[in-house]
JSON list of C-alpha atoms in Angstrom, two decimals:
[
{"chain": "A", "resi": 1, "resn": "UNK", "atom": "CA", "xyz": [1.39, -8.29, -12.97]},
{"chain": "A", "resi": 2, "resn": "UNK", "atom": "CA", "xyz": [0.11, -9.23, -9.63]},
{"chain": "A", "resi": 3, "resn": "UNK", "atom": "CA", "xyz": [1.56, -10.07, -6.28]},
{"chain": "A", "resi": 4, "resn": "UNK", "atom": "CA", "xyz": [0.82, -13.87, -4.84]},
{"chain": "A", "resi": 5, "resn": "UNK", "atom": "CA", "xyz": [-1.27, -13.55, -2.12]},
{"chain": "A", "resi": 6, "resn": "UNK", "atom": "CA", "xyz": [0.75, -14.96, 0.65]},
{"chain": "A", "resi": 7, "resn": "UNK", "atom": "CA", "xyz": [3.60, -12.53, -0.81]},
{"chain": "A", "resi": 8, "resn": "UNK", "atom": "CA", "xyz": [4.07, -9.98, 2.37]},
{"chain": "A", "resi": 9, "resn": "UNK", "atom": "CA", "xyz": [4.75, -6.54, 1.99]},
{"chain": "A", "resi": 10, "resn": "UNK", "atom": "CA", "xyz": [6.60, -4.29, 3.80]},
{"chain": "A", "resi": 11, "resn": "UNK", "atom": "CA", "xyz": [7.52, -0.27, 3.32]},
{"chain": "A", "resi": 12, "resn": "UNK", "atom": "CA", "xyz": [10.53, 0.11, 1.78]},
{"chain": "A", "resi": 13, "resn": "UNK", "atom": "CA", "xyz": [13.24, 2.00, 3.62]},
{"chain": "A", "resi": 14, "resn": "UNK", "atom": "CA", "xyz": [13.75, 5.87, 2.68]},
{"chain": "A", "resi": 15, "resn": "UNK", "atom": "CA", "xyz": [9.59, 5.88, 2.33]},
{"chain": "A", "resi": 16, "resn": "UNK", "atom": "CA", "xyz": [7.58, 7.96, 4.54]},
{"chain": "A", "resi": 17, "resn": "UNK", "atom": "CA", "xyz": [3.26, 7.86, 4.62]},
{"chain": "A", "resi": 18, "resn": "UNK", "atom": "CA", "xyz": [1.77, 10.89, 5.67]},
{"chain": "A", "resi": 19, "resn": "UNK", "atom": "CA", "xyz": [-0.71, 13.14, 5.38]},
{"chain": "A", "resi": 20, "resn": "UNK", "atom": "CA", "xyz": [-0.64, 16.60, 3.67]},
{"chain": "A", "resi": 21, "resn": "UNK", "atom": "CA", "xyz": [-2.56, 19.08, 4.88]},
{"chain": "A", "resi": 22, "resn": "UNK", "atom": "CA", "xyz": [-2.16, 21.27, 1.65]},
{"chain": "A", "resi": 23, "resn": "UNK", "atom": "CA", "xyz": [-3.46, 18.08, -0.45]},
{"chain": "A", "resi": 24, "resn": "UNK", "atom": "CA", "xyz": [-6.13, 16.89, 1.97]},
{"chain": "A", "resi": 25, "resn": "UNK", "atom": "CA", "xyz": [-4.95, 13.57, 0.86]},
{"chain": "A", "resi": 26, "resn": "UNK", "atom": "CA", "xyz": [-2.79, 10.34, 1.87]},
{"chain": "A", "resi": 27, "resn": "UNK", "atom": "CA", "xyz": [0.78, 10.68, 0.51]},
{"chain": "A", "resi": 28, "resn": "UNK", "atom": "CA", "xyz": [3.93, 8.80, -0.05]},
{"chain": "A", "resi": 29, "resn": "UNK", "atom": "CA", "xyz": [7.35, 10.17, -0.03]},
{"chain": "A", "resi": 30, "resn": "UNK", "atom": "CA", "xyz": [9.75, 8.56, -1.94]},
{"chain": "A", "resi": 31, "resn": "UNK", "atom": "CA", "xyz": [13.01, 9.01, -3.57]},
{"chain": "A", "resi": 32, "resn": "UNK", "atom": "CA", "xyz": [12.06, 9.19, -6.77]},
{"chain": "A", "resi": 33, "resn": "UNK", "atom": "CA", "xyz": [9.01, 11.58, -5.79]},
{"chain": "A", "resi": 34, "resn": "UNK", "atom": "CA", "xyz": [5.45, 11.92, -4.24]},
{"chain": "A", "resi": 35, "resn": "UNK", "atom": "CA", "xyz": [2.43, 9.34, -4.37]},
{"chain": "A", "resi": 36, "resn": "UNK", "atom": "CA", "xyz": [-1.30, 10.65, -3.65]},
{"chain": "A", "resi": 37, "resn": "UNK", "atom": "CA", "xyz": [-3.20, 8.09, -2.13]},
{"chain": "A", "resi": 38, "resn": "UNK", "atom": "CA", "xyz": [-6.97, 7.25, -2.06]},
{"chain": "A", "resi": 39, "resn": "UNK", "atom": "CA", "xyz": [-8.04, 6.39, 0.92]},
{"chain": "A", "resi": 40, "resn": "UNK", "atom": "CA", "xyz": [-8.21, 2.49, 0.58]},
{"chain": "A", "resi": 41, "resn": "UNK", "atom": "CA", "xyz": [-4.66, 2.81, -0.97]},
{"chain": "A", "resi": 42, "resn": "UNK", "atom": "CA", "xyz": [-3.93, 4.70, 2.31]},
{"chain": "A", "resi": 43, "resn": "UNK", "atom": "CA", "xyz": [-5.68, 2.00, 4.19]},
{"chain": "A", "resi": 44, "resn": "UNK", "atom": "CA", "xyz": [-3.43, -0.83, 2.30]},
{"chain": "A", "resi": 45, "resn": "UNK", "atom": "CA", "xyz": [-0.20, 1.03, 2.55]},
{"chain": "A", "resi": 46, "resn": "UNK", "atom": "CA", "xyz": [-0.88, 1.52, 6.52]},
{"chain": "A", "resi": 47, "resn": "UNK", "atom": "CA", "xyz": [-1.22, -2.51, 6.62]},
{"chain": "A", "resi": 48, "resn": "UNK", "atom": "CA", "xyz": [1.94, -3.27, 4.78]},
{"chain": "A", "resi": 49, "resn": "UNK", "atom": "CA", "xyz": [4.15, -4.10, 8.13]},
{"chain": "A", "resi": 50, "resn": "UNK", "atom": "CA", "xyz": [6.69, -6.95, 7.03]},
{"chain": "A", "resi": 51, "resn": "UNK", "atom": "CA", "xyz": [3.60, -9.08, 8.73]},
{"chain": "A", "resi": 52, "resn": "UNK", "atom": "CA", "xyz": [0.63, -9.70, 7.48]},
{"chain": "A", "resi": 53, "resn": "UNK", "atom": "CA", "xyz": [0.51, -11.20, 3.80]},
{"chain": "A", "resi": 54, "resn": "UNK", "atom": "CA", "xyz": [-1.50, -9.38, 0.71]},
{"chain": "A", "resi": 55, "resn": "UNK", "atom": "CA", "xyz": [-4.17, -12.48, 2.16]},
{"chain": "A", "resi": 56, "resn": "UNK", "atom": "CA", "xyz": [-4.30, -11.16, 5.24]},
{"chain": "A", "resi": 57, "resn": "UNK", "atom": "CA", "xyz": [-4.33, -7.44, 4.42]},
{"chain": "A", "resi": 58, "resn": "UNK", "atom": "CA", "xyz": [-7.44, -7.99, 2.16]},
{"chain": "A", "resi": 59, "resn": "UNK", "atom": "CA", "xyz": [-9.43, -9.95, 5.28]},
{"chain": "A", "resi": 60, "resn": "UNK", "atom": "CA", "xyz": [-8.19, -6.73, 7.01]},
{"chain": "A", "resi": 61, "resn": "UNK", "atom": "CA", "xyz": [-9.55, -4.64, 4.98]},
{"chain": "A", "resi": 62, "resn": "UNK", "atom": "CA", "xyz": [-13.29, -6.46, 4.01]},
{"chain": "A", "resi": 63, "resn": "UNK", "atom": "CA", "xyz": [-13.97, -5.60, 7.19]},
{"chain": "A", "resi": 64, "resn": "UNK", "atom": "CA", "xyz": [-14.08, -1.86, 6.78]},
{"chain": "A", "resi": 65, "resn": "UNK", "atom": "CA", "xyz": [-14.87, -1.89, 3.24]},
{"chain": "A", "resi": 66, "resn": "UNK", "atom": "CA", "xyz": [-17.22, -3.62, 1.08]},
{"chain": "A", "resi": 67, "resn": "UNK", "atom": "CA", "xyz": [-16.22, -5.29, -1.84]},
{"chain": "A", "resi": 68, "resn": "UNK", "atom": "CA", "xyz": [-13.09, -5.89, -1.17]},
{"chain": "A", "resi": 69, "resn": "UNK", "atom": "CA", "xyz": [-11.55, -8.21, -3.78]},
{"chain": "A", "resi": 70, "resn": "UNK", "atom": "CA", "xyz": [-8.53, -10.12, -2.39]},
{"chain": "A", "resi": 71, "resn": "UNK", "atom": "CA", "xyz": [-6.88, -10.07, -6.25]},
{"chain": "A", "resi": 72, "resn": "UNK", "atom": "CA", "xyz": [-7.60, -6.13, -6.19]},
{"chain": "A", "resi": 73, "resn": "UNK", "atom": "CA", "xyz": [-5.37, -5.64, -3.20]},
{"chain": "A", "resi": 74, "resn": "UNK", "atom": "CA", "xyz": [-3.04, -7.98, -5.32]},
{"chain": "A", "resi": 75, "resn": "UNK", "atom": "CA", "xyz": [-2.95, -6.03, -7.64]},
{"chain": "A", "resi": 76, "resn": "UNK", "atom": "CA", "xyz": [-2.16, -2.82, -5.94]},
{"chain": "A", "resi": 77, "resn": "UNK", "atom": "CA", "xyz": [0.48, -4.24, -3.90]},
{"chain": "A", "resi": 78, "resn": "UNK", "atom": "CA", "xyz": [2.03, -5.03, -7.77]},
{"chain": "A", "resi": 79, "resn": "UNK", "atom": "CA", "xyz": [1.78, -1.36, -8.29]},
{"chain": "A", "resi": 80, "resn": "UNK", "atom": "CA", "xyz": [3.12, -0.28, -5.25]},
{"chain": "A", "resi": 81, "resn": "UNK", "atom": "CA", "xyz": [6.17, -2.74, -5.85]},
{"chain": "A", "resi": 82, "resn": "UNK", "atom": "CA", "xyz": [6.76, -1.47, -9.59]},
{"chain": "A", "resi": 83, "resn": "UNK", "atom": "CA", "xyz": [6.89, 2.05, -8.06]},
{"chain": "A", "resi": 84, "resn": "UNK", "atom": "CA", "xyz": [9.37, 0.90, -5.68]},
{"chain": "A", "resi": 85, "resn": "UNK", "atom": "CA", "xyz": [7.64, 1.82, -2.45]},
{"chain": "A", "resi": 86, "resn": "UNK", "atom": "CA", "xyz": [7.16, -1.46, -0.68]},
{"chain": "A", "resi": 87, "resn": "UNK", "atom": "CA", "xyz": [9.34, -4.62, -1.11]},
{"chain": "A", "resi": 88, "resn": "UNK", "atom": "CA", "xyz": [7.52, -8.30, -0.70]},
{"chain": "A", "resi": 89, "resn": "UNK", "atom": "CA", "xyz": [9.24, -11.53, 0.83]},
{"chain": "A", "resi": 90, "resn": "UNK", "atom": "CA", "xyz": [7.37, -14.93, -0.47]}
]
């Protein structure tokens, strides 16, 4: 399953990004428990603001990463959906 890419994503309410110090890593809290994030999943989840589409996030993104694959941030957004930490309208 992906997400379309004008689909626009948006935290969910009850999650919370951080960082953990203890983990050195990216993390999301959630109700139903704790994501570790790389840091281009960090960098995705940070862009998810109810504004920009999964289009826009990728063009985001290509500029501080290379190889950025518009249908691989599709993709993850589709993850982060199934695991119920962002919601998408379109």
């Amino acid at each position: 399953m992906t997400t379309a890419l004008d689909a626009v994503p948006r935290i969910r309410r009850g999650v919370k990004c951080t960082f953990d110090q203890i983990r050195e890593a990216h993390v999301v809290l959630f109700p139903e428990g704790v994501l570790v994030l790389n840091e281009t999943a960090a960098s995705v989840v940070a862009l998810c603001d109810g504004v920009r589409s999964v289009g826009d996030i990728a063009l985001a993104l290509a500029e501080s990463y290379d190889g950025v694959e518009p249908s691989d941030i599709a993709e993850l957004v589709a993850r982060l959906v199934e695991r119920r930490v962002v919601d998408v309208d379109g």
